[in-house]
XYZ file of C-alpha atoms in Angstrom:
615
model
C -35.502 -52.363 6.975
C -34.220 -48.904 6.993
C -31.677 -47.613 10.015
C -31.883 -44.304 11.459
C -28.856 -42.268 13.179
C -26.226 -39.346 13.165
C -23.744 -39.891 10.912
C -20.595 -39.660 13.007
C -17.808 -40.693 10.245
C -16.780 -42.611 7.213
C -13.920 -44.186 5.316
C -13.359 -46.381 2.427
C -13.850 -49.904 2.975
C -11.101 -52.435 3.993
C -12.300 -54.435 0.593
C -11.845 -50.901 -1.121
C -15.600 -51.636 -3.032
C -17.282 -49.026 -1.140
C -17.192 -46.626 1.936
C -17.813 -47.870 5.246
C -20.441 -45.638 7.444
C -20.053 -45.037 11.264
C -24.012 -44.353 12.629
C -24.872 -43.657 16.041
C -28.230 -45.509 15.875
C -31.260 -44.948 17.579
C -30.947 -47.325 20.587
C -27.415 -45.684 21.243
C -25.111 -48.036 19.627
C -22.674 -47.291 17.278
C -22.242 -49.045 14.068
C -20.450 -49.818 10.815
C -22.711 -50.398 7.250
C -20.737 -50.931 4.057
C -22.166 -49.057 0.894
C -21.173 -50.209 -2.443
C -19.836 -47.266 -3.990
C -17.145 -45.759 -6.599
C -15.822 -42.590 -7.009
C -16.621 -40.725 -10.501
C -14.326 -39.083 -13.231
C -15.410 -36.974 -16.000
C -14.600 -36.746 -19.673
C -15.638 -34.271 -22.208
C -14.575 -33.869 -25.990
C -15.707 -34.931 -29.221
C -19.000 -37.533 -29.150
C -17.262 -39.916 -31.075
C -14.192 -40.091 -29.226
C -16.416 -40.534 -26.156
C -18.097 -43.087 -27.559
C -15.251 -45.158 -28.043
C -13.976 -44.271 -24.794
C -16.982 -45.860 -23.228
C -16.662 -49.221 -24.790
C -13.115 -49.291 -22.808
C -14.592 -49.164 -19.585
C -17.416 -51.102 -18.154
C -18.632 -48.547 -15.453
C -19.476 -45.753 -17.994
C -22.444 -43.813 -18.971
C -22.938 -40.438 -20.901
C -24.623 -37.877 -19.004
C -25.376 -34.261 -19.146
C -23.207 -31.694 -17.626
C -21.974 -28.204 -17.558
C -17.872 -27.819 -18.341
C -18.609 -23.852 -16.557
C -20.735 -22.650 -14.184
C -22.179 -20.159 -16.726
C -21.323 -22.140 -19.876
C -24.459 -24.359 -21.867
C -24.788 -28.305 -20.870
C -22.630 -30.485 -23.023
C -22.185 -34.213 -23.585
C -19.675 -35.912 -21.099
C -19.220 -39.460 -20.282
C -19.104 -40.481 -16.362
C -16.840 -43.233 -15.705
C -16.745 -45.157 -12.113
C -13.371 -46.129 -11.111
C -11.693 -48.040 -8.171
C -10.040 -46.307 -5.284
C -6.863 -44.863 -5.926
C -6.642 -45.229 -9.663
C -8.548 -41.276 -10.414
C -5.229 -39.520 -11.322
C -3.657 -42.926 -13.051
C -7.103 -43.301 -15.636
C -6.994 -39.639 -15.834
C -3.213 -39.630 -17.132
C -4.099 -42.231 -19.083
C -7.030 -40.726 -21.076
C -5.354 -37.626 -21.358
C -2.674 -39.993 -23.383
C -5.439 -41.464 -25.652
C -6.656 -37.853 -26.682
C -3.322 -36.368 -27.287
C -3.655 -33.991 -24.719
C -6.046 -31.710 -26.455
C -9.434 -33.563 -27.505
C -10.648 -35.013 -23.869
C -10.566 -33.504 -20.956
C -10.775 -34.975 -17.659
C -12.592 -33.602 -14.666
C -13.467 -34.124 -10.726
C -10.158 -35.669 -10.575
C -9.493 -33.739 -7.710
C -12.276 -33.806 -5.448
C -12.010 -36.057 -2.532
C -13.305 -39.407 -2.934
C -15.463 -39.313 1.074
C -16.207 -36.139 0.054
C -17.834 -37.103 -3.344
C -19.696 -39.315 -1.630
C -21.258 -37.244 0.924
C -21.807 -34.854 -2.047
C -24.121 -37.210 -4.324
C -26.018 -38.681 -1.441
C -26.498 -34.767 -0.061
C -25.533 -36.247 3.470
C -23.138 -34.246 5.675
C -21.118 -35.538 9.166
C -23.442 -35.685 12.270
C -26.601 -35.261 10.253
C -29.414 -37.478 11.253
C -29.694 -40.087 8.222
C -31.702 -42.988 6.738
C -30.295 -45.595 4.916
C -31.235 -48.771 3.233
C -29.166 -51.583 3.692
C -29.856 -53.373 0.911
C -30.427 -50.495 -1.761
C -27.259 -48.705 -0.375
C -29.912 -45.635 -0.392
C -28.905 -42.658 1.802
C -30.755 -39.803 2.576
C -30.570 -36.946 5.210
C -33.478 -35.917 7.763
C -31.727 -32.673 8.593
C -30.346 -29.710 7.073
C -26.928 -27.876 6.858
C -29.212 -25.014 7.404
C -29.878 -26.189 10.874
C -28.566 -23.600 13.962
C -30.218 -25.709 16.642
C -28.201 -29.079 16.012
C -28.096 -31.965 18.428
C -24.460 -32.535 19.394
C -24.930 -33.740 22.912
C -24.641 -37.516 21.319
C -21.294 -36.969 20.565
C -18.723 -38.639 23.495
C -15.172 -37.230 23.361
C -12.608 -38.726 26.056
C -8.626 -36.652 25.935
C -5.762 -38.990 26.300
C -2.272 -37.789 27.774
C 0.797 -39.878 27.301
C 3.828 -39.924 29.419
C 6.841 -41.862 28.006
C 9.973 -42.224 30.181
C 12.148 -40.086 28.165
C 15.738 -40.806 27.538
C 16.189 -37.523 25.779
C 14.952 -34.385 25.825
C 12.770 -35.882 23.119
C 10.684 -38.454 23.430
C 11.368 -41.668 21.385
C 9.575 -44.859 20.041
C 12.029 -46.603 22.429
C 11.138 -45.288 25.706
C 9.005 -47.119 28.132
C 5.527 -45.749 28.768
C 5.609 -44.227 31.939
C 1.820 -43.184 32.308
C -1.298 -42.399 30.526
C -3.999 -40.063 31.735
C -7.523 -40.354 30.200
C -10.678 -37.935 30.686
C -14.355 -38.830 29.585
C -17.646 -38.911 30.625
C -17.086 -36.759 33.733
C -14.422 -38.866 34.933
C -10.712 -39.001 34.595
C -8.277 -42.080 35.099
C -4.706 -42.136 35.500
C -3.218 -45.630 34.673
C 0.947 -46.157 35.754
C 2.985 -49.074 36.403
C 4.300 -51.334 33.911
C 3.505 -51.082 30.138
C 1.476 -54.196 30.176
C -0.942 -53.289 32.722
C -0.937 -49.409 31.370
C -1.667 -50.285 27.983
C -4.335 -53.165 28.565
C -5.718 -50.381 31.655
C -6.292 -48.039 28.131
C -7.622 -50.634 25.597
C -10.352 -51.618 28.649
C -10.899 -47.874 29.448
C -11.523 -46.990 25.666
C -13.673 -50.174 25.355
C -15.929 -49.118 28.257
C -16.385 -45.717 27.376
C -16.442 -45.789 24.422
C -15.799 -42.717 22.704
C -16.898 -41.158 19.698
C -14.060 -38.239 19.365
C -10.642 -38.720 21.129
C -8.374 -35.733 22.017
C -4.720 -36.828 21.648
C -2.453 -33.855 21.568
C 0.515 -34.557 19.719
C -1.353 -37.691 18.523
C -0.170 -37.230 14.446
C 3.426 -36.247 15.208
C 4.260 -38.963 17.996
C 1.736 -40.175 20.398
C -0.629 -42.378 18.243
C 2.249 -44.444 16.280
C 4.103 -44.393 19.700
C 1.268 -46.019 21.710
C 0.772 -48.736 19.075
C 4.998 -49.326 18.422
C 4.985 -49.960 22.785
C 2.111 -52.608 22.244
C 3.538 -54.143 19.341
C 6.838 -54.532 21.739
C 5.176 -56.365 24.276
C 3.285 -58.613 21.872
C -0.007 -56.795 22.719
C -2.348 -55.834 19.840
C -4.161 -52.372 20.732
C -7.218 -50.534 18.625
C -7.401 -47.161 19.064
C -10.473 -47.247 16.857
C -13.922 -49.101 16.704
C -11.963 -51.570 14.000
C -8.707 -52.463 12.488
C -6.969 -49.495 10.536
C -3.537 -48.941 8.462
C -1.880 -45.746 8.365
C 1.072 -45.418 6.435
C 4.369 -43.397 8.105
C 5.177 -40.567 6.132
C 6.840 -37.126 6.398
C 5.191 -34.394 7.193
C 3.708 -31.541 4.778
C 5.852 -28.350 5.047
C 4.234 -25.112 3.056
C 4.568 -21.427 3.082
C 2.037 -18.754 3.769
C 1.805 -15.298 4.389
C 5.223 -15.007 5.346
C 5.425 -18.075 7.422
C 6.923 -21.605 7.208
C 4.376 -24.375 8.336
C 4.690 -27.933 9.160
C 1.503 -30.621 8.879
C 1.866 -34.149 9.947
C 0.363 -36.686 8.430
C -2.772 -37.541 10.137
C -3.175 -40.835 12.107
C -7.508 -41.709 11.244
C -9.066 -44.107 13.129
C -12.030 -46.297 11.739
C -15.096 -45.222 13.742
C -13.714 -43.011 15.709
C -12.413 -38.974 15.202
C -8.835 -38.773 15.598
C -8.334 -34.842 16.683
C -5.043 -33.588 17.232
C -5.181 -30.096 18.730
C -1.346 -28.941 17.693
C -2.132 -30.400 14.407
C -5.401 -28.593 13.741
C -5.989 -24.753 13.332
C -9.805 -24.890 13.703
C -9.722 -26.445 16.693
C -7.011 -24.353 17.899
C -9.266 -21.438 17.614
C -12.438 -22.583 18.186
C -12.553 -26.323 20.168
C -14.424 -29.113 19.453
C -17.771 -26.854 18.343
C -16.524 -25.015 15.489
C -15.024 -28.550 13.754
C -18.235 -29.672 14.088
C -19.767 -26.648 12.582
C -17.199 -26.662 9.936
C -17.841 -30.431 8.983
C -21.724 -29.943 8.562
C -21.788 -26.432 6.957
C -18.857 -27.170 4.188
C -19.358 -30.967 3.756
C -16.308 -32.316 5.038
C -15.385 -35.429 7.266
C -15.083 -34.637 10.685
C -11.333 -36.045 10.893
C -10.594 -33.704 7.384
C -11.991 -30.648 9.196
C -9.970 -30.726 12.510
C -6.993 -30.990 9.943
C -8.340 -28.717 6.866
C -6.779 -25.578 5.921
C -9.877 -22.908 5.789
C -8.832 -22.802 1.846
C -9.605 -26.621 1.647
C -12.842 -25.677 3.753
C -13.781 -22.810 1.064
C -12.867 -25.401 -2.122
C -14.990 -27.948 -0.184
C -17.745 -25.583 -0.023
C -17.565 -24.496 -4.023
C -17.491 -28.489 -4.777
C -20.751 -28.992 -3.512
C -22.493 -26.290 -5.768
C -20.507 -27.136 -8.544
C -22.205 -30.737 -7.895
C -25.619 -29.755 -7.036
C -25.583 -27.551 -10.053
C -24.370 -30.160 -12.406
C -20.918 -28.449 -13.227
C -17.590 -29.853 -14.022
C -14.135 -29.633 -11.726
C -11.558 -28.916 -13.901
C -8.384 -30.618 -12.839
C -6.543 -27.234 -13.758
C -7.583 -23.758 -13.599
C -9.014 -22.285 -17.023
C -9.254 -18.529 -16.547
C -6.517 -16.401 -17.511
C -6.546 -12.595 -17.495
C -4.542 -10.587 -19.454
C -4.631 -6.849 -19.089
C -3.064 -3.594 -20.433
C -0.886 -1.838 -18.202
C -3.362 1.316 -18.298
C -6.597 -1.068 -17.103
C -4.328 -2.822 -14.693
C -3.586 0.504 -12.911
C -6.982 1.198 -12.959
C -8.895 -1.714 -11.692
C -6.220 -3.304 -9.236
C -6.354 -0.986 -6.708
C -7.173 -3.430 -3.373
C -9.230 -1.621 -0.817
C -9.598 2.121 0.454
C -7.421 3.514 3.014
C -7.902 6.782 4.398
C -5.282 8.760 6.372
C -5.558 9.913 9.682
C -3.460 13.075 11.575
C -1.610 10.906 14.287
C -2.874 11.550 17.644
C -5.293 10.724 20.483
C -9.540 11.643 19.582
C -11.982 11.687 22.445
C -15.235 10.167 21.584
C -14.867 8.272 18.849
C -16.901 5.379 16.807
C -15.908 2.778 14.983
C -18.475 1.732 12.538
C -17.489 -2.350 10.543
C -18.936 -3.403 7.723
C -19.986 -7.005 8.839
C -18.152 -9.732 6.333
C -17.658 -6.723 4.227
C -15.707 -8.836 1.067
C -18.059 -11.933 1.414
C -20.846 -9.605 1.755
C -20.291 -7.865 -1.331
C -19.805 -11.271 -3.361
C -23.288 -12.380 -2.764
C -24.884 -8.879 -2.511
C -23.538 -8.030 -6.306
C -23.119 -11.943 -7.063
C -19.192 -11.635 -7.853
C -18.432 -14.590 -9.076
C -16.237 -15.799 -12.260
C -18.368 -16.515 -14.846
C -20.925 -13.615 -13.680
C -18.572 -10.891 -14.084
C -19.092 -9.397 -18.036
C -21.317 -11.783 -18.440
C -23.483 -12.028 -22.333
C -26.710 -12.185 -20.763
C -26.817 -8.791 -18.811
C -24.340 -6.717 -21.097
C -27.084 -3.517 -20.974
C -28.652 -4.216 -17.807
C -26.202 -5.538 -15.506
C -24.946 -4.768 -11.618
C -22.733 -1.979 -12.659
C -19.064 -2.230 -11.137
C -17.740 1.334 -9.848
C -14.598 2.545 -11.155
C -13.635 -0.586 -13.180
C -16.843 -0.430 -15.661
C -18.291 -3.483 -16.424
C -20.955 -5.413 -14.665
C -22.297 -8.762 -13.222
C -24.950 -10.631 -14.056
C -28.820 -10.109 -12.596
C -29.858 -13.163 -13.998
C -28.178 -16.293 -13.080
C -26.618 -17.252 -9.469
C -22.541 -17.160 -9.360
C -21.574 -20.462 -7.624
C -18.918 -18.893 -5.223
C -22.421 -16.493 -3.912
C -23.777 -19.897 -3.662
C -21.237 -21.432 -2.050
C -20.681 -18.855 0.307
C -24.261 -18.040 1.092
C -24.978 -20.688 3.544
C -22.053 -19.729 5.851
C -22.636 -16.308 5.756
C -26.543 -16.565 6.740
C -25.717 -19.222 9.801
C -22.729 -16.895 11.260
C -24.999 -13.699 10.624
C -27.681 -15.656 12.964
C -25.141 -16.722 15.480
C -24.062 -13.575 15.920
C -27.763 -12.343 16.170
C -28.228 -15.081 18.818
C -25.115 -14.059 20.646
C -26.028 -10.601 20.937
C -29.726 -11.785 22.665
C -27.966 -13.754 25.309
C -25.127 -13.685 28.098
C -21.453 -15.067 27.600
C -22.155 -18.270 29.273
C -25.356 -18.930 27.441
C -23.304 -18.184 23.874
C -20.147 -19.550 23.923
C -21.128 -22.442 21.719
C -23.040 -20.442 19.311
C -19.440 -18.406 19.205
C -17.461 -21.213 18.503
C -19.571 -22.026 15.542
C -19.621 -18.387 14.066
C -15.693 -17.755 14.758
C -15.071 -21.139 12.747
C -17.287 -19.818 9.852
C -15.613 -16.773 9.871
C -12.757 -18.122 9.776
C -14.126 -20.044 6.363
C -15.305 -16.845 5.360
C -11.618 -15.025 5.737
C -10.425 -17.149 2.903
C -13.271 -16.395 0.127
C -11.824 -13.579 -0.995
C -8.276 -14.256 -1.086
C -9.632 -17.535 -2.733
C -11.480 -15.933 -5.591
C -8.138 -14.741 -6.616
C -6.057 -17.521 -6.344
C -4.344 -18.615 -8.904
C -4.915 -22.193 -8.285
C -8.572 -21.951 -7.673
C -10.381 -23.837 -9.620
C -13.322 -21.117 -9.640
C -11.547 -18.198 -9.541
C -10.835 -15.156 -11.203
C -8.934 -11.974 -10.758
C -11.661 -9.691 -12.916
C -14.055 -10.981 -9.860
C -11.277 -10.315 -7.230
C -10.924 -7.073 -8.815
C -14.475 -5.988 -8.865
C -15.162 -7.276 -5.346
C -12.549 -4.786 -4.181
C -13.976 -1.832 -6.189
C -17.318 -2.604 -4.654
C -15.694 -2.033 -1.502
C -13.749 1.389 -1.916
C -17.407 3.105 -3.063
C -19.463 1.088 0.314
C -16.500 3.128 2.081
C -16.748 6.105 0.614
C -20.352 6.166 0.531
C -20.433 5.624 4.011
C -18.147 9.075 4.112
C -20.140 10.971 2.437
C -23.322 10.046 4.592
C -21.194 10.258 8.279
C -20.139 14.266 6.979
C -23.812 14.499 5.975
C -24.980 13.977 9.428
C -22.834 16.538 10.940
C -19.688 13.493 11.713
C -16.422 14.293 10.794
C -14.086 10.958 9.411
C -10.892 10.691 12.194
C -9.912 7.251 9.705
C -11.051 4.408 7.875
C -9.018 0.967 6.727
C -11.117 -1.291 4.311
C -14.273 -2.161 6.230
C -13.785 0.476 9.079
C -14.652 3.924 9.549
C -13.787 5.639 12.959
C -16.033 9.230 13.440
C -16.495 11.542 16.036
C -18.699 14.380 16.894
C -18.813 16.912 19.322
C -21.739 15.655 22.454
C -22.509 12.558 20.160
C -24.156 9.752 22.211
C -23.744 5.802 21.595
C -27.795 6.177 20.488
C -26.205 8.345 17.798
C -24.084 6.465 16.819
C -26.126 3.597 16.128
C -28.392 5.544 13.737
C -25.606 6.862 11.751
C -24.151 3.052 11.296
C -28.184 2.392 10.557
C -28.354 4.792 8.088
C -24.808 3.667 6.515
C -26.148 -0.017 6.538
C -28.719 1.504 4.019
C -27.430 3.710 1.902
C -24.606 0.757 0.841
C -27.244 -2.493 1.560
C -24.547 -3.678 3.352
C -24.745 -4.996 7.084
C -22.896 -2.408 9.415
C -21.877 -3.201 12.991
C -21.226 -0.055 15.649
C -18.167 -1.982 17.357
C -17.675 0.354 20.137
C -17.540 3.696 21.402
C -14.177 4.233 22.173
C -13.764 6.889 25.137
C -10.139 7.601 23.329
C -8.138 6.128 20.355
C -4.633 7.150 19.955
C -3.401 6.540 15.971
C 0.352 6.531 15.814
C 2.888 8.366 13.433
C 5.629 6.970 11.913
C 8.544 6.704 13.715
C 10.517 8.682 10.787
C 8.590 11.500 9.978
C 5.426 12.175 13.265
C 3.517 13.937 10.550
C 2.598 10.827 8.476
C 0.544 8.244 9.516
C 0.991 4.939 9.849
C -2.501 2.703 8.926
C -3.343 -0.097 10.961
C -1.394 0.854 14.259
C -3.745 2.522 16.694
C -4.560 2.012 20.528
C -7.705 3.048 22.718
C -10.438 2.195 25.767
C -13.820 2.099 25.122
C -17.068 3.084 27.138
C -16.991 0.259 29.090
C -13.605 -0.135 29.612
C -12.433 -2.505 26.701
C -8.659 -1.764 25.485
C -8.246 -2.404 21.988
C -5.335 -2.636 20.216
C -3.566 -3.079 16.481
C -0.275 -3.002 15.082
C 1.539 -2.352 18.063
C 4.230 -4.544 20.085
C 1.560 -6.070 22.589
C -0.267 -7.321 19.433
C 3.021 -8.996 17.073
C 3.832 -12.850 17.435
C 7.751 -11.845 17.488
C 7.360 -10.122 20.168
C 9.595 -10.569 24.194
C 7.151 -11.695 26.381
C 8.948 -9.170 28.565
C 7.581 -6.396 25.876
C 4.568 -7.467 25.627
C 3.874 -7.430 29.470
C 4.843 -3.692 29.881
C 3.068 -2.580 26.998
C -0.253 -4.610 28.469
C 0.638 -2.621 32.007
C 0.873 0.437 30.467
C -2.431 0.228 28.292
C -4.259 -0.510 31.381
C -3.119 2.416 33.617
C -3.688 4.706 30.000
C -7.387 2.782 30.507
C -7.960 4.447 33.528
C -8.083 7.914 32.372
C -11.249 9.736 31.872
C -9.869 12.848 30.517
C -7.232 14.394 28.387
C -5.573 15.644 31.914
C -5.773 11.996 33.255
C -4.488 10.883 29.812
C -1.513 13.045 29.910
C -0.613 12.248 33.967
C -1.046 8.408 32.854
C 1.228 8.682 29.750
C 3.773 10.217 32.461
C 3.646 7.694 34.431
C 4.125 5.001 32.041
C 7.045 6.868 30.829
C 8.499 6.088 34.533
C 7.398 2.364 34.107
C 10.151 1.896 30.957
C 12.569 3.487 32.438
């Protein structure tokens, strides 16, 4: 007989033959059903060398694939291997074809992942499945805005060790531990024996699905199991037994900055969320992991943890397998270009300068998504750009030459289409109700946007394994004639341009109204085809000069107050993470007195008395 529920999680196996589902059933209960199942590599080469390949391993067929997204289907055998052993029978066949006749692929694609993939199931979806077939199916869709989450229990757990140091150890007592659910909060003390079997009854009554443990990677998870193990008490933080191996944690650079990731404590049948260990909950709570896990296909334990890269590949790995195409365990695309077309095409985006100083009624007009926008509006995508098929009637690309193809889908377009249509309709659902009423529906579109940040970038990466720097190169020269376009139709209409960085254009003119506003950024919307957003009205914007020379502008650094009050800022001390808190503060203080003026003779007695504030 088939069971119905939400999918809340999943993890290999203990016997390592399959993965082991977590369902909320129908009659409230939660529980575990074991799928036989193996994760799949790919090889492609010569037929006869595959052939023989095949007779090596008993879990092997030859199917029909696609090596690239845009390339013809070829011959490539599909072998099933055990947990663990992907990159080991990878290396291995590599070996056998001297490192140039086979090729191995999907190596790389996470095995719960692959999984949810081929059954085209996703975390929390409402699912059937067979017991005895090992069938799956989803009664759902990723598509879905108006999701059921209200199933979902989540209970946060504070621990208090006695510390002996100004860090806590393994080997201090356990003071105290505070636990919230359900409405209700409990705060358990006294000995370790009573606090820890006061927990293990707390978490067995009730019963969460999610637990909140901050700190619980680094420290408080292993901690809370060593002080059990120490008092010869054995304590689940999960539905079921589960191992997690110590291990350091993952230090990487980015953008300037050092970053440290521990390595995550799971929990069988229940989600483990650490919220110092997780950016997307960090940013948008509890919602917006849960958005990110259905709309990219990821575990809901992977996406409190996932960098919004991982999120992205995630996302690219599902088209690739819908569509039939191949993961290549390395990259494939190079680009090599003379210095002449270099200087040409890879140019970035279009900045226009601005004559430092403070504007009175002045618009900012955003292009909404702008880069992800343009990818799936002009289908930028690796294997579209130049393509064969279009090479007289292609989407032209300005400046560069070139073109993309009309014909066939690019899979990062694909891949990115389903996140940009859900946080395009949260934000239209945000804008038709109050703050209160939306602040779910805003979790779920910051967390896609966040997603969406890292498409572009991504495209140009030189480790994606769909990338391309042509595509990252045309997407950009899209973007420099939307901007300019949208100059030429804003001095059309009688607007003159006070600045524009990228996807923003600030414009003023003389007695314009908010109403006119809005039609200019309507008739910019369609002259480009690209969604534009009026931000604000700002009642005055100062943009700042350089500190060297107060002629020349410096982009990105601007302050100002809106109709209604709003200060917005960028680029200046209030906004910087290196920043005094005692800087910060007085710049905030002054802002809001500057707020207060309502004319360039308010402005200037304001700016005066901020001037007394610093000294």
């Amino acid at each position: 007989m088939a069971v119905r529920g939400r999918l809340l999680d999943l993890n290999v196996s203990p016997d390592g033959e399959g993965i082991e589902l977590w369902l909320r059933e129908e009659d409230g209960s939660v529980r575990s059903h074991a799928v036989r199942w193996r994760p799949s590599i790919y090889v492609t080469g010569p037929e006869s060398e595959l052939e023989r390949l095949a007779r090596a391993f008993e879990r092997s067929e030859m199917v029909e694939v696609r090596e690239d997204p845009g390339g013809r289907p070829v011959r490539a055998l599909r072998i099933r291997v055990g947990f663990g052993e992907r990159r080991e029978v990878a290396a291995r066949i590599e070996e056998l074809g001297g490192y140039r006749s086979l090729r191995v692929h999907n190596v790389d694609v996470p095995v719960l992942q692959q999984f949810l993939y081929e059954n085209g199931v996703f975390p929390t979806a409402l699912v059937e499945l067979d017991p005895r077939s090992g069938s799956l199916r989803a009664l759902d869709s990723r598509e879905d805005l108006e999701y059921d989450v209200g199933w979902i229990r989540t209970a946060q757990l504070e621990v208090f060790p006695e510390a002996g140091g100004r860090v806590p150890s393994f080997d201090d007592r356990l003071r105290e531990v505070r636990v919230v659910a359900c409405g209700e909060e409990a705060v358990l003390d006294g000995d370790e024996v009573s606090v820890l079997e006061g927990l293990a009854g707390l978490l067995a009554r009730w019963d969460p699905d999610v637990l909140l443990v901050r700190g619980g990677d680094q420290f408080v998870m292993r901690y809370l199991l060593h002080r059990a193990r120490c008092i010869g008490m054995k304590l689940e933080m999960g539905r079921a037994p589960s191992r997690n191996r110590p291990g350091p944690p993952e230090v990487y650079w980015s953008y300037g900055r050092v970053y440290r990731r521990h390595r995550p404590f799971r929990l069988r049948g229940r989600v483990h969320v650490d919220p110092e260990n997780s950016f997307t909950f960090a940013h948008t709570g509890l919602h917006g992991v849960i958005e990110v896990a259905r709309t990219c296909v990821v575990p809901l334990h992977d996406a409190a943890r996932y960098t919004i890269g991982q999120c992205m590949t995630s996302l690219q790995y599902e088209v690739a397998h819908r569509w039939g195409v191949l993961v290549p365990s390395k990259p494939t695309r190079t680009l090599y270009l003379r210095l002449s077309d270099l200087l040409l095409m890879d140019r970035g985006g279009l900045t226009l300068d601005h004559r430092p100083g403070v504007y009175w009624n002045v618009a900012e007009l955003d292009f909404q998504s702008m880069y992800p926008m343009i990818m799936t509006r002009f289908n930028v995508s690796a294997e579209t750009v130049n393509c064969s098929c279009c090479a007289t009637d292609g989407i032209p690309i300005p400046e560069m030459g070139g073109h993309t193809c009309r014909r066939n889908r690019g899979l990062v377009p694909e891949a990115i289409g389903l996140p940009l249509r859900k946080r395009l309709a949260y934000k239209r659902l945000i804008r038709s109700l109050g703050p209160a009423d939306s602040a779910v529906y805003k979790a779920r579109a910051d967390a896609l946007k966040w997603v969406l940040v890292s498409s572009f970038g991504y495209l140009g990466f030189r480790k994606a394994k769909f990338g391309s720097r042509l595509a990252h190169m045309a997407v950009c020269a899209h973007a420099r004639a939307a901007l300019l376009r949208a100059v030429r139709v804003a001095e059309e209409n009688g607007f003159e341009v006070v600045h524009g960085i990228v996807d923003s254009l600030w414009v003023r003119r003389e007695g314009a109204t908010e109403e006119d506003y809005a039609r200019l950024a309507a008739e910019v919307e369609e002259a480009t085809g690209l969604p534009v957003n009026l931000e604000g009205v700002y009642r005055w914007i100062a943009f700042l000069p350089s500190r060297t020379d107060r002629m020349r502008p410096v982009n990105g650094r601007y302050f100002g107050v809106t109709i209604d009050g709003r200060v917005k800022c960028r680029g200046i001390e209030a906004r910087r993470r290196d920043t005094p808190d005692l800087v910060r503060e007085m710049q905030l203080e002054m802002l809001g007195r500057l707020a207060r003026a309502r004319s360039p003779e308010e402005l200037r007695d304001a700016a005066l008395d901020c001037i007394g504030l610093l000294r």
